[in-house]
Protein backbone atom coordinates (compact mmCIF):
# COMPACT_ATOMS: atom_id res chain seq x y z
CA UNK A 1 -12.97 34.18 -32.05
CA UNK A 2 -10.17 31.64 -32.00
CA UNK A 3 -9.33 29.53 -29.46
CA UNK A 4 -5.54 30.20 -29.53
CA UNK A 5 -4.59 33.78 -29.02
CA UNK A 6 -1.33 34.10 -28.85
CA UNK A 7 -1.15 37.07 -25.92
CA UNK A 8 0.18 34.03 -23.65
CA UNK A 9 3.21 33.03 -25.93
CA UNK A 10 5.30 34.29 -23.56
CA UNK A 11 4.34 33.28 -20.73
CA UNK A 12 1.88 35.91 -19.51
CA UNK A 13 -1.52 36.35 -19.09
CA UNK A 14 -4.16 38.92 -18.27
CA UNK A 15 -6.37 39.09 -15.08
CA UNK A 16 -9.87 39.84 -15.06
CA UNK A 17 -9.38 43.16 -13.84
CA UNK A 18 -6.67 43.98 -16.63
CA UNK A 19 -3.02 43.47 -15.14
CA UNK A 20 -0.77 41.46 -17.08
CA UNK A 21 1.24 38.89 -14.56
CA UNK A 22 2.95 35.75 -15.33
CA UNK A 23 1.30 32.08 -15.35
CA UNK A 24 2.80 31.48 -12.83
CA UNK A 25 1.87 33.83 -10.49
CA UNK A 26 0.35 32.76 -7.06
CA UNK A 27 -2.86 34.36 -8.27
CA UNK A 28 -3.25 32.37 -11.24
CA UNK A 29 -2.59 29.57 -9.64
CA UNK A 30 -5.25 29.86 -7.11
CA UNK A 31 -7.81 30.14 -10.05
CA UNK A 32 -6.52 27.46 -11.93
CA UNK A 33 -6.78 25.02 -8.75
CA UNK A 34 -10.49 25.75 -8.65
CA UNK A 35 -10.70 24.92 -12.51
CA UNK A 36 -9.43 22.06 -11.32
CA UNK A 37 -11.46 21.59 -8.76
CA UNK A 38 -14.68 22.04 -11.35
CA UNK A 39 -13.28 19.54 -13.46
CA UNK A 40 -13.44 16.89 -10.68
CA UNK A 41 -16.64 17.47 -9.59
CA UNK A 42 -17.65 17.08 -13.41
CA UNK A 43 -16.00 13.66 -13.15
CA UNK A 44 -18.34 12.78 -10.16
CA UNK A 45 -21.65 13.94 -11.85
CA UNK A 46 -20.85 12.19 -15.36
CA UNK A 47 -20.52 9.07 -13.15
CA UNK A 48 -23.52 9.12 -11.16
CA UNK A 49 -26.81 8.28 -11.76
CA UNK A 50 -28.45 10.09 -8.69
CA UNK A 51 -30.35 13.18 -9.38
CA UNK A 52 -30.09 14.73 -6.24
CA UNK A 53 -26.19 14.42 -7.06
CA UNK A 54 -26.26 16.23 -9.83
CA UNK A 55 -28.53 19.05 -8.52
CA UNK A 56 -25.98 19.87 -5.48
CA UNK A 57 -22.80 19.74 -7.91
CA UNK A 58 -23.55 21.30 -11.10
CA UNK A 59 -24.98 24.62 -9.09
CA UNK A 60 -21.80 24.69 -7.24
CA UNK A 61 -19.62 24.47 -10.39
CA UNK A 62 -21.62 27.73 -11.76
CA UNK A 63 -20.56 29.54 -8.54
CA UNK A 64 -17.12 28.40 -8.71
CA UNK A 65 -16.83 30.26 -12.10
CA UNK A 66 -17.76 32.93 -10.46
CA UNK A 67 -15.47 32.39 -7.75
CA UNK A 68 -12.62 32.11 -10.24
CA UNK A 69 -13.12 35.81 -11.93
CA UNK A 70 -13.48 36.96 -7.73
CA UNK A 71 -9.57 35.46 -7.43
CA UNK A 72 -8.74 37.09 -10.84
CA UNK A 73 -9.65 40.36 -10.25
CA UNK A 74 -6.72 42.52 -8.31
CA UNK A 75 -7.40 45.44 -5.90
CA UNK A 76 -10.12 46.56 -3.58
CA UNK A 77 -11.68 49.77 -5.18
CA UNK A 78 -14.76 49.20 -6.60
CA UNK A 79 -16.27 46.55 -4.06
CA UNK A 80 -19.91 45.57 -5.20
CA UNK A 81 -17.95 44.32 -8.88
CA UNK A 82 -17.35 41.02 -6.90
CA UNK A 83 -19.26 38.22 -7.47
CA UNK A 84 -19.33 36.14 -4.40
CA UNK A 85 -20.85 36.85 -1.11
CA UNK A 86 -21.33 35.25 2.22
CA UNK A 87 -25.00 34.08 1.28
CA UNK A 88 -23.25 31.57 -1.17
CA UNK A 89 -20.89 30.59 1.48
CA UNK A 90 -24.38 30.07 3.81
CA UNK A 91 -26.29 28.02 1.44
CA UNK A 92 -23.38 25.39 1.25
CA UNK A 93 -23.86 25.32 4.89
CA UNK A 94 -27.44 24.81 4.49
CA UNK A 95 -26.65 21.69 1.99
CA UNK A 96 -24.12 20.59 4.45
CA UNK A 97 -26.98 20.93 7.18
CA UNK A 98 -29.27 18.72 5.21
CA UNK A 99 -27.03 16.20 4.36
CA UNK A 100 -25.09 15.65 7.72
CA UNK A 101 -28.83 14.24 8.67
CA UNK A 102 -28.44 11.03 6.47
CA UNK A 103 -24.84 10.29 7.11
CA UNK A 104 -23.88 7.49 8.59
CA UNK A 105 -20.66 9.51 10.96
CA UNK A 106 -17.58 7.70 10.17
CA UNK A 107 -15.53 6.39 13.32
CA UNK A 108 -12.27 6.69 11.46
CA UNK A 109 -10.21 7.88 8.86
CA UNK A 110 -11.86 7.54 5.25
CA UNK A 111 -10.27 5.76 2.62
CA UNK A 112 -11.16 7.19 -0.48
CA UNK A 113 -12.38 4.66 -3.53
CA UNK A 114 -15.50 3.30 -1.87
CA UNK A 115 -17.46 3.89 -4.82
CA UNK A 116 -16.41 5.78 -8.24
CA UNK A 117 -18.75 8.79 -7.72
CA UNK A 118 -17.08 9.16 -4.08
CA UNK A 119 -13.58 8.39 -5.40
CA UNK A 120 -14.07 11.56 -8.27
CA UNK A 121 -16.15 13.83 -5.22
CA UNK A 122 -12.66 13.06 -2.77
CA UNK A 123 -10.62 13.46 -5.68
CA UNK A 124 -12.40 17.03 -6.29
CA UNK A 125 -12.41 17.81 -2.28
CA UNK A 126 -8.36 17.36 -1.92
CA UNK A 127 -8.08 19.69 -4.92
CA UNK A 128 -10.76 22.07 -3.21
CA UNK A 129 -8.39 22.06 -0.27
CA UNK A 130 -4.95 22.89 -2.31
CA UNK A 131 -6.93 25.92 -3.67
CA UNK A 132 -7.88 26.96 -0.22
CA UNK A 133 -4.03 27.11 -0.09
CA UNK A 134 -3.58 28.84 -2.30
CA UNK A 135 -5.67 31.92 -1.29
CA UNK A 136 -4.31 31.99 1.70
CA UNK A 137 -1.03 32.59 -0.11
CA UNK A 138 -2.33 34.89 -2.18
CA UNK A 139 -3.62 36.47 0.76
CA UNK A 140 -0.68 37.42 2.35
CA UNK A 141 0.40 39.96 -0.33
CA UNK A 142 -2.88 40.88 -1.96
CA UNK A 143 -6.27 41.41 -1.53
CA UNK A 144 -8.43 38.91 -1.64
CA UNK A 145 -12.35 38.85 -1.37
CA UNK A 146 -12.86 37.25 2.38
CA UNK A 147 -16.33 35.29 1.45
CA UNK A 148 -13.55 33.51 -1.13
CA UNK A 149 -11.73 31.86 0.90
CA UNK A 150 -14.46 30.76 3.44
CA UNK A 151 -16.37 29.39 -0.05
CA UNK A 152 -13.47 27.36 -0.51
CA UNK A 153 -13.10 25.91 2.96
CA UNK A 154 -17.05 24.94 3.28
CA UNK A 155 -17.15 23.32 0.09
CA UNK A 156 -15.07 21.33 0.70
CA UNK A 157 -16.52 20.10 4.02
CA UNK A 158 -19.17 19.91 2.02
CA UNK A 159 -17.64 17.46 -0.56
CA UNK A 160 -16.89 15.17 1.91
CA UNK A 161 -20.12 14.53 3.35
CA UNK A 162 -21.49 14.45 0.06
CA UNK A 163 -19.17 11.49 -1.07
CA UNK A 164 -20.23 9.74 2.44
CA UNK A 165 -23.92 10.09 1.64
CA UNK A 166 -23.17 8.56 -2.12
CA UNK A 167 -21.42 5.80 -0.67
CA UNK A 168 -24.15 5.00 2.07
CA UNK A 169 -27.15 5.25 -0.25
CA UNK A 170 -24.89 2.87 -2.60
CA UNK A 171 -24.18 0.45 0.17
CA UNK A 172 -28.19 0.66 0.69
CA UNK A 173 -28.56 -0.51 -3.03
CA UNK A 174 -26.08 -3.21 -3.00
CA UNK A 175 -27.95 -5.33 -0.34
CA UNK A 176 -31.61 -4.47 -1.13
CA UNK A 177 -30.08 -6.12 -4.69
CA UNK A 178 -28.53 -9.22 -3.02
CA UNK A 179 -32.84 -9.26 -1.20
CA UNK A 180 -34.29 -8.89 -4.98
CA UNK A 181 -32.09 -11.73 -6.38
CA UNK A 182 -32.86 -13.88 -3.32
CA UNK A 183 -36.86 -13.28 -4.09
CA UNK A 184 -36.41 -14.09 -7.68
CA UNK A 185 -34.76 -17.54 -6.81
CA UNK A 186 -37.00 -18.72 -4.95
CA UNK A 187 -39.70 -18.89 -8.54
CA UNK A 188 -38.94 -20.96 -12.03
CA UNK A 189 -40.34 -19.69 -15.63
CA UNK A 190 -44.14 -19.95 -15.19
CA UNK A 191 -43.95 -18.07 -11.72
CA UNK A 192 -44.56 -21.11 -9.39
CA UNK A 193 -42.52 -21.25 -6.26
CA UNK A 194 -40.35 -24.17 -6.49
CA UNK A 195 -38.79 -24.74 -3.07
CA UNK A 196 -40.28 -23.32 0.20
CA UNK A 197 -39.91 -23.11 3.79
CA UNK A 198 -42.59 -24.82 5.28
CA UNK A 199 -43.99 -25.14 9.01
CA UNK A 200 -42.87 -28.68 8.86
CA UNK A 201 -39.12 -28.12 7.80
CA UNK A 202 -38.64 -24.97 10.58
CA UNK A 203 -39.97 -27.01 13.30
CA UNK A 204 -37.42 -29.72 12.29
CA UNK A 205 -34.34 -27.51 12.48
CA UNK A 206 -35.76 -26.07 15.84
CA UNK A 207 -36.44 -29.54 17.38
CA UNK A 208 -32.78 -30.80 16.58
CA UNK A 209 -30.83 -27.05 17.56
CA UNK A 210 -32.96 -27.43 20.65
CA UNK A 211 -31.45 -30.79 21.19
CA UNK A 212 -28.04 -29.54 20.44
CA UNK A 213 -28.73 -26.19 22.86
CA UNK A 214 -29.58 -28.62 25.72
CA UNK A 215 -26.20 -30.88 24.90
CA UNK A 216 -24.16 -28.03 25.84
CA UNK A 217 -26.07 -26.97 28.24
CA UNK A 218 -27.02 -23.19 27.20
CA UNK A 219 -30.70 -21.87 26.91
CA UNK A 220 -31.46 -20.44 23.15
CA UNK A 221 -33.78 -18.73 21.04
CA UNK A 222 -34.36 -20.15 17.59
CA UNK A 223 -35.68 -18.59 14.71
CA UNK A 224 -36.62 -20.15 11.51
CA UNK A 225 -37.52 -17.25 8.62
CA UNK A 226 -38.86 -18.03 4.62
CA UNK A 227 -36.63 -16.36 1.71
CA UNK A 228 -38.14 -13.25 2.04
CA UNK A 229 -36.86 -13.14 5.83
CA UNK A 230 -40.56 -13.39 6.98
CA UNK A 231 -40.73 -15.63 10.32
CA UNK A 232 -42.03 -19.17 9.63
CA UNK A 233 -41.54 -20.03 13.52
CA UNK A 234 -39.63 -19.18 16.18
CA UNK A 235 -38.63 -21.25 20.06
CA UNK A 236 -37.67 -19.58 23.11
CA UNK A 237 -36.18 -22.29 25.31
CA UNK A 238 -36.54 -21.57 29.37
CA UNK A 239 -33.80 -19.31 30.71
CA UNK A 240 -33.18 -17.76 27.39
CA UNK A 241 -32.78 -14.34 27.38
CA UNK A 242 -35.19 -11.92 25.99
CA UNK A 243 -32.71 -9.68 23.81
CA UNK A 244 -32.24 -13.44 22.10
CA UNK A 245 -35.85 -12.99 20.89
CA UNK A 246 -34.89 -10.35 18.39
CA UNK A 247 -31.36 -10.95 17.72
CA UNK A 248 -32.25 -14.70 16.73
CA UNK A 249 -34.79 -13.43 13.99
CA UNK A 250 -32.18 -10.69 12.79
CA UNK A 251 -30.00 -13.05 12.56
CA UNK A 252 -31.78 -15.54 10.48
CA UNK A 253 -33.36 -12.69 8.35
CA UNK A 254 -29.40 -11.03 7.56
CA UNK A 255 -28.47 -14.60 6.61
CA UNK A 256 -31.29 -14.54 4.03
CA UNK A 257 -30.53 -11.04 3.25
CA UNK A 258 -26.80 -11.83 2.42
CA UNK A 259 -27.09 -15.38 1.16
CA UNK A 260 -24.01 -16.03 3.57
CA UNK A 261 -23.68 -16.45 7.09
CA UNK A 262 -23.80 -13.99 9.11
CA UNK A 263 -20.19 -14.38 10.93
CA UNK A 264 -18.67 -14.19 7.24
CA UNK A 265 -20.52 -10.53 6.61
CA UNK A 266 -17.83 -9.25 9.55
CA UNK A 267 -15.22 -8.82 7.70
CA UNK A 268 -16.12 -7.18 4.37
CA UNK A 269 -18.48 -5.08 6.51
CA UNK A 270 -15.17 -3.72 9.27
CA UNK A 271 -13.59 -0.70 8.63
CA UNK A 272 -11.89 0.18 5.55
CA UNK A 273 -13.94 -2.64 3.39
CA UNK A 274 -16.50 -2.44 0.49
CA UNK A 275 -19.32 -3.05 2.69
CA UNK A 276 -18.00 -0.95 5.50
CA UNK A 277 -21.37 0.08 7.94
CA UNK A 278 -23.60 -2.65 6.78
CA UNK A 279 -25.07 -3.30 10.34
CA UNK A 280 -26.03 0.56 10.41
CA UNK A 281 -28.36 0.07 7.14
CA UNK A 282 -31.92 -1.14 7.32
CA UNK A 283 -32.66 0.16 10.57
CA UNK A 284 -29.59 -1.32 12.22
CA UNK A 285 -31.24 -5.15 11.42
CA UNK A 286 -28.27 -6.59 9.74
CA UNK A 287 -26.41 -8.52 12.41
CA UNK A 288 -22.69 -9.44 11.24
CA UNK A 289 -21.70 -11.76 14.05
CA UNK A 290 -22.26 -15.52 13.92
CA UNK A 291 -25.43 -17.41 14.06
CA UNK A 292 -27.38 -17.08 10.94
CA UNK A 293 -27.02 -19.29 8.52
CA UNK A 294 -29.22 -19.31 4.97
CA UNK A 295 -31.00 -22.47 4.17
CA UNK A 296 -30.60 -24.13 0.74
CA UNK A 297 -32.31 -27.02 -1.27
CA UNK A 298 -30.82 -27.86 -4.16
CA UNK A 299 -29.30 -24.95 -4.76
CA UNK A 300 -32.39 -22.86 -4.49
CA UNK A 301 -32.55 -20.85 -0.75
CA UNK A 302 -35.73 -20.89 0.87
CA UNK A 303 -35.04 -19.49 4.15
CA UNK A 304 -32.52 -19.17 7.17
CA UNK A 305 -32.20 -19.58 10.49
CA UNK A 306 -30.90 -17.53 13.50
CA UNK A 307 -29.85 -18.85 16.81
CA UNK A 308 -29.06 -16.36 20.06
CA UNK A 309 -28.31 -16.95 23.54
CA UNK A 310 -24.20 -18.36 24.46
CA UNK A 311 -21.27 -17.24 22.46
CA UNK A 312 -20.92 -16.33 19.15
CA UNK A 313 -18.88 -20.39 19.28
CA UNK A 314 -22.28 -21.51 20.68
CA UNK A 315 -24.89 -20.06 18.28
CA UNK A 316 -23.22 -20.68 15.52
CA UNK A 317 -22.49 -25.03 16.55
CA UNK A 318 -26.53 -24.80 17.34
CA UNK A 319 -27.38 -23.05 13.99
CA UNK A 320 -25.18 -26.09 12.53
CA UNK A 321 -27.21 -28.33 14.07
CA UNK A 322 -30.50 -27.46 13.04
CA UNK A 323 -29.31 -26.86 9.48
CA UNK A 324 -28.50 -30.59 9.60
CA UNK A 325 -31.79 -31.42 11.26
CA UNK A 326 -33.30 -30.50 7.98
């Protein structure tokens, strides 16, 4: 059979269920948004690597051909030939189930593009929502199969959690990478660690922060960590506060994490940026106000340390001072 027919030369086309309208007709449209719709979704699963990804959209683009012949076939007689039911429209609600349990809920409005897979699964929702449209358009004249248009609406509800979850679980890659390269700086060729952080060195920084802390008169915790982000040692000063304990060794263990410090992870990490959520990842240990800072010799890192107890002004000017101590 050839691909060109020729029965659409002037401007007409056939529905499923026989009638001949024109291509324009609201109908048509309706089924040619969810084409569409398919299409963008196949843009989001040739991008992605993820398995699970590719097993929640490709199953869904079956359906939707389904869906497609339900919106071109006219009439009501003759019921059971449709081809989607409300158990389809209840398993995306099941996917949508298990997925709202990993997202990260957004705060505000999303800004599509935080990844290319989420870009094409936005891209594919929008379109999802324009054929939602135009059923409901449809709808007004004609009859139209209810579990259709309730398909439509839940999928794409379900699109956009999906393309949250994609960018989370990327976000999650990103900085375990930014870990694996700060691991694998820390050795030369034969495997032999080059530069470490060493009892000695940590209790340096802490003894001249400490000095610092008690110049301006504020009680701190100091925390000195290796390049893995493993504590090497760690000073409570009298009168510092307890929460100080934990937030000092976060501190100096996102600093080692990020190869930065930590005040400069705030703003690639606030709304609308590429690391957008950051400080929600790893169990909510990434800390993206100042006070860490990584630790360098020669250009190799071998640790970091975290400071906690005054201001954000405060920590940080201590954290500075111990970095010099060493």
């Amino acid at each position: 059979m050839k691909v060109y027919t020729k029965t659409g030369d002037q401007g007409q086309t056939s529905l499923l269920s026989k009638q001949r309208v024109y291509k324009d007709d609201d109908r048509v449209h309706a089924y040619g948004t969810v084409d569409e719709a398919s299409s963008a979704m196949g843009l989001a699963k040739s991008l992605t690597q993820k398995e699970w990804v590719v097993n929640i959209i490709h199953p869904i683009q079956v359906e939707l051909i389904s869906l497609a012949a339900d919106l071109a076939t006219e009439g009501t007689e003759d019921a059971g030939k449709y081809r989607i039911s409300e158990s389809h429209v209840q398993n995306l609600e099941g996917i949508i189930d298990e997925l709202e349990q990993q997202r990260i809920p957004d705060k505000h409005f999303v800004i599509p593009g935080g990844t290319p897979v989420s870009a094409a699964l936005d891209l594919a929702r929008t379109i999802v929502r324009r054929a939602e449209r135009c059923v409901v358009k449809v709808r007004r004249l004609d009859h139209v199969h209810p579990p259709v248009a309730l398909y439509l609406n839940r999928l794409s509800d379900l699109l956009f959690v999906l393309a949250r979850c994609v960018e989370q679980e990327e976000l999650v890659v990103k900085v375990t990478s930014n870990v694996m390269e700060n691991l694998a700086g820390t050795n030369n060729v034969s495997g032999e660690i080059v530069n470490m952080m060493t009892l000695n060195k940590a209790m340096k920084m802490i003894q001249t922060a400490e000095a610092k802390a008690k110049e301006i008169e504020v009680p701190m915790v100091i925390a000195v960590v290796d390049c893995g982000g493993n504590l090497v040692a760690q000073h409570r000063m009298d009168g510092a506060i307890l929460a100080s304990i934990s937030i000092s060794l976060d501190k100096a263990y996102t600093a080692v994490s990020l190869k930065m410090p930590t005040e400069k992870a705030a703003k690639p990490a606030s709304p609308g940026q590429s690391l957008y959520g950051l400080n929600t990842t790893n169990g909510g240990r990434l800390v993206i106000f100042g006070g860490g800072i990584p630790v360098f010799d020669k250009g190799v890192l071998i640790g970091g340390i975290g400071v906690s107890g005054g201001s954000v002004e405060d920590d940080i000017t201590v954290a500075k001072a111990g970095l010099a101590g060493l």
